[in-house]
Coordinates of C-alpha atoms in Angstrom, one line a residue:
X1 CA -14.2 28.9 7.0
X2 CA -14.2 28.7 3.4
X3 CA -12.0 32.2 3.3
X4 CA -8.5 31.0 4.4
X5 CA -7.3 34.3 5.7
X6 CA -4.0 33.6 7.5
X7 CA -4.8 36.1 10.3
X8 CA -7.9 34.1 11.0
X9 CA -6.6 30.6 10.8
X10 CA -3.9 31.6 13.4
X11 CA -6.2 33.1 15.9
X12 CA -8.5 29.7 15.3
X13 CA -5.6 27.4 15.4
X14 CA -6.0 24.8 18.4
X15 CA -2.1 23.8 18.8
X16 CA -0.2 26.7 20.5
X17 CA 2.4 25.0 18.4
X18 CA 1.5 25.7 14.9
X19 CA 0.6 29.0 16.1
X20 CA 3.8 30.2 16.6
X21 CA 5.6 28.4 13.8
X22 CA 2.7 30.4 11.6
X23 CA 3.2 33.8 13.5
X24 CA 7.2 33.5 13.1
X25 CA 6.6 33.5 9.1
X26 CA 6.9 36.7 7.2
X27 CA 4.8 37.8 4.7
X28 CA 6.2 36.0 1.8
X29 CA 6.6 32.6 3.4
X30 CA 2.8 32.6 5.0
X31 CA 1.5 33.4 0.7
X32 CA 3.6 30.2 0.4
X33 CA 1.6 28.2 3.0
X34 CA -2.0 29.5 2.5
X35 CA -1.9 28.9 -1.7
X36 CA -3.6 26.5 -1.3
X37 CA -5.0 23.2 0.8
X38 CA -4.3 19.7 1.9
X39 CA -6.5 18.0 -1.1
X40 CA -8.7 15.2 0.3
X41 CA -8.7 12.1 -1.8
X42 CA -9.9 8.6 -2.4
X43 CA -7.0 7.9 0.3
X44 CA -8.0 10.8 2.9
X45 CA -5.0 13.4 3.6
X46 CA -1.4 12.8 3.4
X47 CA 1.2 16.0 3.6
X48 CA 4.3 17.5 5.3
X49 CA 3.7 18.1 8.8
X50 CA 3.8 21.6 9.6
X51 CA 0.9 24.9 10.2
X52 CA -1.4 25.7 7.8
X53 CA -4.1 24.5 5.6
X54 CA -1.6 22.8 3.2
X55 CA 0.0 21.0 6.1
X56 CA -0.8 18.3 8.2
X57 CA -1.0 19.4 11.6
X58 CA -4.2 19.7 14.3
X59 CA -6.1 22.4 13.0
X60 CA -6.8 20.5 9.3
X61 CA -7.7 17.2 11.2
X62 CA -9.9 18.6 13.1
X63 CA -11.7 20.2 10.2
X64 CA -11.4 17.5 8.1
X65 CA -13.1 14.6 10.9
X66 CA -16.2 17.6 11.2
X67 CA -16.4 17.0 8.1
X68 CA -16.5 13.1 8.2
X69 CA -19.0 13.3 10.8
X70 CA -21.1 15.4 8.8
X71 CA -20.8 13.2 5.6
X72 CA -21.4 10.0 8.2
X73 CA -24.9 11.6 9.6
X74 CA -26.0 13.0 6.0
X75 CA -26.2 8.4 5.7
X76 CA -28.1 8.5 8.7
X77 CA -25.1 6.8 10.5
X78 CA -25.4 9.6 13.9
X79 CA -24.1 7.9 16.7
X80 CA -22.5 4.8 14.7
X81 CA -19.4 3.4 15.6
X82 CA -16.3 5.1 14.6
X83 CA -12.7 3.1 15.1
X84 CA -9.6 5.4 15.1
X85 CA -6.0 4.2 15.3
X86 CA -2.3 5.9 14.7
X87 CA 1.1 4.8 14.2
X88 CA 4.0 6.3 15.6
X89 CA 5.1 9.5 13.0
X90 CA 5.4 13.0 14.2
X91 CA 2.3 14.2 15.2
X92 CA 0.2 11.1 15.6
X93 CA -0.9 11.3 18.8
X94 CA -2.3 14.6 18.8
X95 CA -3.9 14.0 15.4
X96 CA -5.7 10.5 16.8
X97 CA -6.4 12.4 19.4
X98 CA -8.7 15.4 18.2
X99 CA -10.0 12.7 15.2
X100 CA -11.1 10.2 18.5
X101 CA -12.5 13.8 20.6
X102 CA -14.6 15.5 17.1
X103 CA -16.5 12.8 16.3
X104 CA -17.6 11.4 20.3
X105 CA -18.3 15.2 20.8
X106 CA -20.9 14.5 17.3
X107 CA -22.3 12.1 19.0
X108 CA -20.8 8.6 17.1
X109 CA -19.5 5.8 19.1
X110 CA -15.5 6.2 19.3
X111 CA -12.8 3.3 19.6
X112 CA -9.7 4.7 19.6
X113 CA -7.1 1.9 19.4
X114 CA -4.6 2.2 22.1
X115 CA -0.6 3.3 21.6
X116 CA 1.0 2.8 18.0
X117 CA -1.3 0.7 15.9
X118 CA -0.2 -1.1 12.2
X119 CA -2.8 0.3 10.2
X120 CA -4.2 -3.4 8.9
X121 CA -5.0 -3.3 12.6
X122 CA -7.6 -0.3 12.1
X123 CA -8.8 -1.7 8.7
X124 CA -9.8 -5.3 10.6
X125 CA -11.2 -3.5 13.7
X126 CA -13.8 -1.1 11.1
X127 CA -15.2 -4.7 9.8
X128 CA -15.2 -7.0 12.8
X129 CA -16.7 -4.1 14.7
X130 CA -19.2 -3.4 12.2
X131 CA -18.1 0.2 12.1
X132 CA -19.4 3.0 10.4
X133 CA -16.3 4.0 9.5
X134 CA -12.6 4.3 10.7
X135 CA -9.6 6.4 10.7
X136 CA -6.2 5.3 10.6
X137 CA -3.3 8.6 11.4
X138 CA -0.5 7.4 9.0
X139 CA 1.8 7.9 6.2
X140 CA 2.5 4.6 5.1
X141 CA 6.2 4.9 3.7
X142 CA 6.2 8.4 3.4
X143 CA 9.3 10.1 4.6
X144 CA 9.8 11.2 8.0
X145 CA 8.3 14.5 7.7
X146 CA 4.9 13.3 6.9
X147 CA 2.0 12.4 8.1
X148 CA -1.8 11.4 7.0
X149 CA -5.6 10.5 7.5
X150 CA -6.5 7.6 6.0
X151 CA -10.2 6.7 5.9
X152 CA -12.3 3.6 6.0
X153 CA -16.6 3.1 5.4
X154 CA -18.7 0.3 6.4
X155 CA -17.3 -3.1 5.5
X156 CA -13.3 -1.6 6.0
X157 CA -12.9 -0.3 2.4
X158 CA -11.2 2.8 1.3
X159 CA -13.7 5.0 0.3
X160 CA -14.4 5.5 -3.6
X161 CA -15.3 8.7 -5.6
X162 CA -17.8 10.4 -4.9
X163 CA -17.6 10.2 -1.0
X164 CA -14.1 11.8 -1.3
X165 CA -15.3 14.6 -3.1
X166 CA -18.4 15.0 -0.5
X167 CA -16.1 15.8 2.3
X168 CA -13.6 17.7 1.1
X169 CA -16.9 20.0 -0.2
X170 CA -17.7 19.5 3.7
X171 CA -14.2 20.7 4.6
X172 CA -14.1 23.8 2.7
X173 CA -17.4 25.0 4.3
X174 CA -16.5 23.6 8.1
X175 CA -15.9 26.0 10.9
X176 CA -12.8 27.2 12.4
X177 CA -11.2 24.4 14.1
X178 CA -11.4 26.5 17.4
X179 CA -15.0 25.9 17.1
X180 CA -15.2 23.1 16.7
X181 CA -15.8 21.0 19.6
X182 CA -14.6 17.9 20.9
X183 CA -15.4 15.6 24.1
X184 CA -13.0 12.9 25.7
X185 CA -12.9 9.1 24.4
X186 CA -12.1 6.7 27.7
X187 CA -10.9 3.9 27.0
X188 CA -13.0 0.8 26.2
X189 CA -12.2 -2.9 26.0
X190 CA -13.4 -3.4 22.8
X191 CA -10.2 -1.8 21.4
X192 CA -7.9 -3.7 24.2
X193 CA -9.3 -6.7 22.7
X194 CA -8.9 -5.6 19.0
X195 CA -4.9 -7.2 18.3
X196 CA -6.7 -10.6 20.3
X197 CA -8.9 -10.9 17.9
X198 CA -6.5 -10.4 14.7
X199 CA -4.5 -12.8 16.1
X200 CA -7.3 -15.3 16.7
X201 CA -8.6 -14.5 12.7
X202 CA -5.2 -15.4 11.2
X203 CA -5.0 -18.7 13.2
X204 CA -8.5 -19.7 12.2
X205 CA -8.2 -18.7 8.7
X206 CA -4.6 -19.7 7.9
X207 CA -4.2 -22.5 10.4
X208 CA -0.8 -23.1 12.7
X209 CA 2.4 -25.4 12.0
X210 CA 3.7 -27.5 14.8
X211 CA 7.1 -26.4 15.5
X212 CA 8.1 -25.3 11.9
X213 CA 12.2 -25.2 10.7
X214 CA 11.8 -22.0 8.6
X215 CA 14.2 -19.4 10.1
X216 CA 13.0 -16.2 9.4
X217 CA 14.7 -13.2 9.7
X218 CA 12.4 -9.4 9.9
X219 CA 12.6 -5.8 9.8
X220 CA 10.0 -4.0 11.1
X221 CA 11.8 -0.6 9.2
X222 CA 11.7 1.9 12.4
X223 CA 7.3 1.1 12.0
X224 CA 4.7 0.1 14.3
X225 CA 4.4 -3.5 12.6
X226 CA 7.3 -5.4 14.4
X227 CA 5.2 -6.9 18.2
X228 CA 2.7 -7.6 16.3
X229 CA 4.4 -9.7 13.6
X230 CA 6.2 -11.4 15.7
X231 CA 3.2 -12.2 17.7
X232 CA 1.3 -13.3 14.6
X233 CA 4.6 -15.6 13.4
X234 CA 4.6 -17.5 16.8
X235 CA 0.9 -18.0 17.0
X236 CA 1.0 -19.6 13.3
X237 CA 4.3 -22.3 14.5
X238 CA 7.1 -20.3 13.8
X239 CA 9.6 -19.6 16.7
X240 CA 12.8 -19.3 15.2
X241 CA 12.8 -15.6 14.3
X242 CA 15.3 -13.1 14.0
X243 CA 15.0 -9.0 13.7
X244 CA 17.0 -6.5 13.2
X245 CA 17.1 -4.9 16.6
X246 CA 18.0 -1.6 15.6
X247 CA 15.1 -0.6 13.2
X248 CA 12.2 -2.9 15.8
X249 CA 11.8 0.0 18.2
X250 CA 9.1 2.9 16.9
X251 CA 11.0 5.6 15.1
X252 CA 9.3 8.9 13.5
X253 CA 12.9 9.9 12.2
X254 CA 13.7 6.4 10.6
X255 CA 17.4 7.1 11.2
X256 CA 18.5 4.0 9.2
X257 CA 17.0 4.1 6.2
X258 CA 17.1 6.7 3.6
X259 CA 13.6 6.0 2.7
X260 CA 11.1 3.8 5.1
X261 CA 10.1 2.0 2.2
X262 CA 11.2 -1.6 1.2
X263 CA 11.2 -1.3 -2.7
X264 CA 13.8 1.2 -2.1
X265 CA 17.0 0.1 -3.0
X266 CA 19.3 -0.4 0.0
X267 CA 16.1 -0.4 2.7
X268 CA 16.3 -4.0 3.2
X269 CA 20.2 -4.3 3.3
X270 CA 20.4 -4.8 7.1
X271 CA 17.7 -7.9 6.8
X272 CA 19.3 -9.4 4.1
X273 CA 22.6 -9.1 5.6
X274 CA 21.0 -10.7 8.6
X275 CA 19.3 -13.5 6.5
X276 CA 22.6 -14.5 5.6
X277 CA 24.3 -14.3 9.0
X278 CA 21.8 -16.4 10.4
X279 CA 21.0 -18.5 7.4
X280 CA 17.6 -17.7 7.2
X281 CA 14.6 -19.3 4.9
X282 CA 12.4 -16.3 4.9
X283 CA 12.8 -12.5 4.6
X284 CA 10.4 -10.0 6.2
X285 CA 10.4 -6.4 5.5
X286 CA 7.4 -4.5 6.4
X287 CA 6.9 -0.7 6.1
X288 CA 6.3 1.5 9.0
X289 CA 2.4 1.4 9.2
X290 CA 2.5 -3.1 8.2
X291 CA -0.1 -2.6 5.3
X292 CA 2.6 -3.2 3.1
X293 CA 5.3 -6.5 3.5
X294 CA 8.4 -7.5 0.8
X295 CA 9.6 -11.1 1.3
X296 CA 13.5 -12.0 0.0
X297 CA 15.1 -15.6 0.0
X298 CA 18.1 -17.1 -1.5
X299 CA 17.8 -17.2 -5.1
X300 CA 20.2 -19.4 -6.7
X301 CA 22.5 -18.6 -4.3
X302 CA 22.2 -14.9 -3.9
X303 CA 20.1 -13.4 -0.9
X304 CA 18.1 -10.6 -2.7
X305 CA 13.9 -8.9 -2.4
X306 CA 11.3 -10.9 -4.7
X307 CA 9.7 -8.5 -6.0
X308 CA 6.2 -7.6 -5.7
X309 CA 5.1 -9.5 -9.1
X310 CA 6.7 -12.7 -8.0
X311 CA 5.8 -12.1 -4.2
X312 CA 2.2 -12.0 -6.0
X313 CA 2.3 -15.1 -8.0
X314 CA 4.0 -17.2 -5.3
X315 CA 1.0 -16.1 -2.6
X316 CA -1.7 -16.1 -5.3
X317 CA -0.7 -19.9 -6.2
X318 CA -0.9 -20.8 -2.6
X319 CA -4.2 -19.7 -1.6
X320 CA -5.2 -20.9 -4.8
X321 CA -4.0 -24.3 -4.1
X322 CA -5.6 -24.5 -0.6
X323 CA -8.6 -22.7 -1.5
X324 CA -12.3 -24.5 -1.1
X325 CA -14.3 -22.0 -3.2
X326 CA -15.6 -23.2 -6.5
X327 CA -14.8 -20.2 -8.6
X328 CA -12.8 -18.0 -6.3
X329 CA -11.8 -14.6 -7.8
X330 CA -8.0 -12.8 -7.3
X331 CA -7.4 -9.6 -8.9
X332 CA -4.7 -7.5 -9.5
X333 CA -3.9 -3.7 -11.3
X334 CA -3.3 -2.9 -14.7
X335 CA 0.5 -2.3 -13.6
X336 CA 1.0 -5.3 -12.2
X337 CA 2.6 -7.8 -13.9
X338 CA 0.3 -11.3 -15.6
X339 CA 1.6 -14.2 -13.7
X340 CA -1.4 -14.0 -11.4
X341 CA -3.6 -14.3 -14.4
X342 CA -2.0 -17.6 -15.5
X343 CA -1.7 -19.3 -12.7
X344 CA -5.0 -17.9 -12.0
X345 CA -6.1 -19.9 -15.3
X346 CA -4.5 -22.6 -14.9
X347 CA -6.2 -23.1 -11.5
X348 CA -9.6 -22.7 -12.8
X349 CA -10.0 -19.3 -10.7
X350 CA -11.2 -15.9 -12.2
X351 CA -9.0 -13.0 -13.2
X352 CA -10.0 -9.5 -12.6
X353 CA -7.5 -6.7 -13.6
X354 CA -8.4 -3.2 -11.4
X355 CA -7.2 0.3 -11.9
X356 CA -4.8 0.8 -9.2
X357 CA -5.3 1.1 -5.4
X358 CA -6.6 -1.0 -2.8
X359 CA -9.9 0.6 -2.8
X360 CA -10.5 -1.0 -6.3
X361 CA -8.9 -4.2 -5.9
X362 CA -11.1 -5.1 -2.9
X363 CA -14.2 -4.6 -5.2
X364 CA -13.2 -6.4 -7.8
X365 CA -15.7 -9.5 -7.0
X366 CA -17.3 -12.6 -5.2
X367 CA -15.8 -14.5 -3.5
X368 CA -12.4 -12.5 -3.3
X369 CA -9.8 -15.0 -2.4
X370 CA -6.8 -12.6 -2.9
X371 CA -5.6 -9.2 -4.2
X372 CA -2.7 -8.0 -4.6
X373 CA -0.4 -4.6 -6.3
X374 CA 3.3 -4.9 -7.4
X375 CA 4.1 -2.3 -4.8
X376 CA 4.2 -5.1 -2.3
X377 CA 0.5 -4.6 -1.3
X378 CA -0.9 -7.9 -0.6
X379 CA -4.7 -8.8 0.5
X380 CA -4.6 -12.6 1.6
X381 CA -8.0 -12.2 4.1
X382 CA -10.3 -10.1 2.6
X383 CA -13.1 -11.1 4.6
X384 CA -11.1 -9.9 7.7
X385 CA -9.0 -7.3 6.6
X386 CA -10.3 -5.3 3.1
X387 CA -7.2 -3.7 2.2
X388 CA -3.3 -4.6 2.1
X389 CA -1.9 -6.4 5.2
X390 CA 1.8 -6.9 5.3
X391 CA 1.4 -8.9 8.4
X392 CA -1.6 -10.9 7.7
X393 CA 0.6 -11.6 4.3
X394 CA 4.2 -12.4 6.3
X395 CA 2.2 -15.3 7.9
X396 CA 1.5 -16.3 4.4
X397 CA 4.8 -16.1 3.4
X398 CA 5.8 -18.3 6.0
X399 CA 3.3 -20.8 5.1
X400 CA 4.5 -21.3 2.0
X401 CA 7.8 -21.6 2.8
X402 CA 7.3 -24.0 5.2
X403 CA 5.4 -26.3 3.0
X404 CA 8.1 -26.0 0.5
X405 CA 11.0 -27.0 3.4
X406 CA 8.3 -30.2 3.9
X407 CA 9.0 -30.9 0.5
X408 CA 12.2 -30.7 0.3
X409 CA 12.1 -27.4 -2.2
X410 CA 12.4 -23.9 -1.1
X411 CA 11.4 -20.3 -2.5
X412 CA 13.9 -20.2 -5.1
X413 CA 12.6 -23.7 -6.4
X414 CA 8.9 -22.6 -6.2
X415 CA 9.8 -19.1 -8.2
X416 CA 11.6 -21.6 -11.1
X417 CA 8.6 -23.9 -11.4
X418 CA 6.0 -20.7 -12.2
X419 CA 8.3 -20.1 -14.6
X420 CA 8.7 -23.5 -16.4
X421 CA 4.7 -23.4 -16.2
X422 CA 3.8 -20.1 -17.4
X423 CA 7.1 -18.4 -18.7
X424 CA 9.6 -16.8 -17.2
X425 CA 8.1 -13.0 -16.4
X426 CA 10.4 -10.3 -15.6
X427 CA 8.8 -7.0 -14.6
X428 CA 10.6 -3.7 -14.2
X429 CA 9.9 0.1 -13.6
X430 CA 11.1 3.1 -14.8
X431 CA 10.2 7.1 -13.4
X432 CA 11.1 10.0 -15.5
X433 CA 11.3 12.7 -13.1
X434 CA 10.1 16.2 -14.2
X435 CA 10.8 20.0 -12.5
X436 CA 7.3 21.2 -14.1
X437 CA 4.6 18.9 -14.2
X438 CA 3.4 20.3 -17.6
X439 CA 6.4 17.8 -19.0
X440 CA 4.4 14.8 -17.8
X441 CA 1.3 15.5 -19.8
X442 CA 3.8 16.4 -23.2
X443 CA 5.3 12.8 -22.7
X444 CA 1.9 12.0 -22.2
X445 CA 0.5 13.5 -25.0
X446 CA 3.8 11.9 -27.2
X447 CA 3.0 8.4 -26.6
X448 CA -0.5 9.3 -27.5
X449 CA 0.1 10.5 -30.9
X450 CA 3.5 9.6 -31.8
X451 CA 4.1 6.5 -29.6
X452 CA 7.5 4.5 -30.5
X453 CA 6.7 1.7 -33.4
X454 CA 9.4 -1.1 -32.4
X455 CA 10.8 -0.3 -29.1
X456 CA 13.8 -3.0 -29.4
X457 CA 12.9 -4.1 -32.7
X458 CA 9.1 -4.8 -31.0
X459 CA 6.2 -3.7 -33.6
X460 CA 3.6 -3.0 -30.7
X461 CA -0.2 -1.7 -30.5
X462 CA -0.9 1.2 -28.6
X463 CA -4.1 0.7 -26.1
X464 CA -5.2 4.2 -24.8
X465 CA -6.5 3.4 -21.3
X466 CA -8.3 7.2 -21.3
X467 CA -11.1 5.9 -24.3
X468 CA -12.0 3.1 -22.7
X469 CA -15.1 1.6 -21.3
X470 CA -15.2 -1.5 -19.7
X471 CA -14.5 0.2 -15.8
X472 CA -10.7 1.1 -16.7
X473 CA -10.7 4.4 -17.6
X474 CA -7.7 6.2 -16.2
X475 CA -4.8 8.5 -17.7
X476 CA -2.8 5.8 -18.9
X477 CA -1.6 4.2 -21.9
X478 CA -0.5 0.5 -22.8
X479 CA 1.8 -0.8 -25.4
X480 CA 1.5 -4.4 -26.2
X481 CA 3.6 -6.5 -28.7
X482 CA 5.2 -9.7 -29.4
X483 CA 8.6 -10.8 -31.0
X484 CA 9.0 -13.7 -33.7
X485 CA 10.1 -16.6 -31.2
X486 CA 7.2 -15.7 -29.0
X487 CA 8.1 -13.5 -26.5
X488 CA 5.4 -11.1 -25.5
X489 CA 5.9 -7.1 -24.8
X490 CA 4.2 -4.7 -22.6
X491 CA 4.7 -1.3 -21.3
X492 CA 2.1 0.6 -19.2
X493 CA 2.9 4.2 -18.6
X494 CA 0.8 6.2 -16.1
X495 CA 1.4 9.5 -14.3
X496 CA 2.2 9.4 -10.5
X497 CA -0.3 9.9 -8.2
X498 CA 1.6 11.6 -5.3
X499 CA 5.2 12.9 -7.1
X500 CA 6.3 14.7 -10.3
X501 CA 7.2 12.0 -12.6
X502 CA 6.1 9.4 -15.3
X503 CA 6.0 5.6 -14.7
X504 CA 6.8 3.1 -16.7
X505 CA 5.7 -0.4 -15.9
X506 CA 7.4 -2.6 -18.3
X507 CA 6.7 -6.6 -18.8
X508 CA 8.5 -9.0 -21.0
X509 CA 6.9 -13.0 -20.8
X510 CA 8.9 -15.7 -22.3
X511 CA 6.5 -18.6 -23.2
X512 CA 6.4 -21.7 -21.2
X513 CA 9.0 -24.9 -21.0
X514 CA 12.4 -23.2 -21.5
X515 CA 14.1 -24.9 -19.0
X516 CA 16.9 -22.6 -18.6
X517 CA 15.1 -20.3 -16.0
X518 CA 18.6 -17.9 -15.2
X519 CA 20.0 -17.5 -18.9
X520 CA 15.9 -16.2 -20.2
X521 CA 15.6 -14.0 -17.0
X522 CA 19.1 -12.5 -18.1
X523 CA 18.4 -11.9 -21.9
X524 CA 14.6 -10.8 -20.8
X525 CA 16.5 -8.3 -18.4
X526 CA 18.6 -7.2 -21.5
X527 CA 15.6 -6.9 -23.5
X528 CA 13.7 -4.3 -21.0
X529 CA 16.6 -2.4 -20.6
X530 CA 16.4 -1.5 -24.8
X531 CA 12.7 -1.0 -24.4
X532 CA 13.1 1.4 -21.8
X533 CA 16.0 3.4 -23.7
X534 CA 13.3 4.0 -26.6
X535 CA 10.2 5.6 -24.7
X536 CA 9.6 9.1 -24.8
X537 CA 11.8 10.8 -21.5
X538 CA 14.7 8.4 -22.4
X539 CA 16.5 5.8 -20.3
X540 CA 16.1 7.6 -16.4

């Protein structure tokens, strides 16, 4: 059905639903939906939900899993196992549903995870299972009127170019949905027994306190994440828990929030506000789907978020410190900031620096030990779970913070003594947001050729990610420099991969042994604000 006639797509359209929301459309609005398609990525599909074949909606999942099933069998993987899960947006459960009912009606061995499932949930059943693949219905933090397809292959990865480009060449030459044809999945007790066996995994990899103090305080932000955190937190010796009760219950609508996401400012008010009522040790925010967790904590004497930088040094230097492996590996992304990388060093652990995502970060060696992004993405069990697993890292979290209550010491304490080690390291972002995306590539194209000399006074090197060849080739470029008492400079900017704007990741690294922790985090602070002023686009 490569010819995306409107007056054929509704006659073949499954849902009675979309149907009529496409036959209610006049001329002008149906051009506007069938311009062009739902583009199927390295992360699988992720769109508004609404009829027709830009949307996300039953008719372009069903298309899009015949063609899964026809990239799986091209492998030789006909009648594999196949694990499919889905959170709780609009329009999960029919989407799960017709994924689940394509590929048993191809012939492959279906799993379909029962109810509302966090998506780390889907990623650890496609490798304990020894699936061919999985499925997981979700868009993450997207807002409410969103929705996805996120796809797994052997080993729980996120599939790498070229297999995304393989099915969406599948997609544009699959039938009409209506023709396609799907067959019931009952229910079987390997997926009952899927959540068991997390929770068994993070008790014999991480290990259980007995009757820890640390109060924590979670938000499970209107997601699917909150049971099974909590269930996960009591397992591992922690009882004394508090959640926000209004955002713990499934909503698609995510009535609180303005965006389900908890690197937004003002998502995680309610938790910190609770935190404080209840004089908590711990933060938890995950985001709807639990692949993704913030942590906040007191920090001399202010309740705020860590952010996902220090949340990634202070996890990274754990695991490090109770890690048996000889030369374990952690990685992080180009945009994330260095800390890892020195306490990585220091630790006599090696280093590896990805191009962003997940689905690089989990291949970034042997033996990966941990892997995390600065958008709060953290992979603490990659043996178990080969992608980002707010849950799996809450536990963490706790762990941590527990030991440092043993010690006398908290978060706060553990944040200032990476900095008296390595330097204080303050990492910000800035977006310039564009109406036409043809600005990007001109600021793009600026810092390329006329890139500022001395943001701040700076003098700084320009490092143009595009030429390179060492596995880090992307459309990005890097500015690197260092002031005269030492204090080191770098700014990454990158266009983003699912809005209109520009990104700037910026990094300033004070060297190690200034004891005044607060006063260099303040004039660091001061110092990224001048360096963002001076890019191209401006101060946003």
């Amino acid at each position: 059905m490569s010819n995306l006639d409107p007056r054929d797509w509704v006659a073949a359209d499954p849902d009675p639903l979309t149907r009529a929301e496409l036959s209610k459309l006049n001329a002008d609005q149906l051009r506007e939906r069938f311009a062009g398609t739902l583009h199927f990525g390295t992360a699988g599909l992720r769109g508004p939900v609404r009829a027709g074949p830009a949307g996300m909606n039953v008719a372009v999942v069903t298309r899009a899993t015949h063609a899964l099933g026809r990239a799986l069998s091209a492998e030789g993987l006909d009648g594999a196992t196949v694990v499919v899960g889905r959170d709780a947006r609009h329009g999960s459960p029919e989407f799960a549903s017709a994924t689940a009912e394509v590929l048993a009606a191809q012939g492959f061995d279906v799993i379909a995870l029962p109810g509302p499932t966090p998506t780390p949930l889907v990623a650890f059943g496609c490798r304990d299972l020894d699936a061919a693949a999985a499925v997981a219905i979700t868009a993450s933090h997207n807002p409410p009127t969103d929705n996805g397809y996120k796809v797994y292959l052997t080993g729980g990865a996120q599939l790498v170019p070229p297999a995304d480009r393989r099915i969406e060449q599948l997609i544009e030459t699959a039938p009409a949905a209506d023709a396609i044809a799907r067959r019931r999945v009952s229910r079987d007790h390997r997926a009952d027994a899927n959540a068991e066996r997390y929770l068994d995994r993070l008790v014999t990899r991480f290990g259980r306190v007995h009757r820890s103090p640390v109060r924590i305080a979670l938000t499970a932000m209107h997601g699917v994440g909150g049971s099974l955190a909590l269930a996960a937190l009591r397992r591992a010796g922690f009882a004394d828990l508090h959640v926000v009760p209004e955002q713990f219950a499934p909503d698609p609508d995510f009535p609180t929030v303005r965006f389900p996401n908890p690197e937004e400012p003002g998502a995680s008010d309610r938790v910190l506000a609770l935190a404080e009522r209840v004089d908590a040790d711990l933060v938890i925010a995950l985001d709807p789907d639990a692949d993704r967790c913030a942590i906040g904590t007191r920090v001399h004497g202010t309740w705020r978020m860590l952010t996902g930088d220090e949340t990634g040094a202070l996890l990274g230097g754990y695991l490090l410190a109770g890690t048996e492996l000889t030369e374990p590996v952690v990685a992080s992304t180009i945009v994330s900031g260095s800390m890892l990388q020195s306490v990585a060093a220091a630790a006599g652990a090696h280093h590896v620096r990805t191009l962003t995502g997940f689905k690089w970060l989990v291949r970034a060696g042997e033996p990966l030990l941990y892997a995390y992004e600065e958008a709060i993405g953290h992979c603490v069990d990659p043996d178990a779970v080969r992608d980002k697993d707010g849950i799996a890292a809450a536990v963490v979290a706790a762990m941590l913070t527990d030991r440092r209550l043993t010690m006398g010491s908290d978060l706060s304490a553990a944040l200032d003594e990476l900095s008296l080690a390595h330097g204080v390291h303050v990492t910000a972002q800035r977006s310039i947001r564009v109406t036409d995306v043809d600005q990007i590539t001109d600021l793009m194209s600026a810092l390329r050729t006329s890139p500022p000399r001395a943001p701040a006074g700076i003098p700084v090197d320009l490092d143009d990610f595009a030429t390179r060849d060492d596995g880090l080739r992307t459309d990005a470029v890097q500015l690197t420099g260092r002031t005269a008492d030492g204090v080191s400079l770098r700014v990454i900017a990158r266009p983003s991969g699912t809005e209109p704007k520009l990104k700037y990741y910026l990094e300033v690294i004070a060297p190690p042994g200034r004891a005044d922790v607060t006063r260099t985090s303040e004039q660091l602070y001061e110092l990224v604000g001048r360096v963002a002023a001076e890019l191209p686009g401006g101060e946003p």
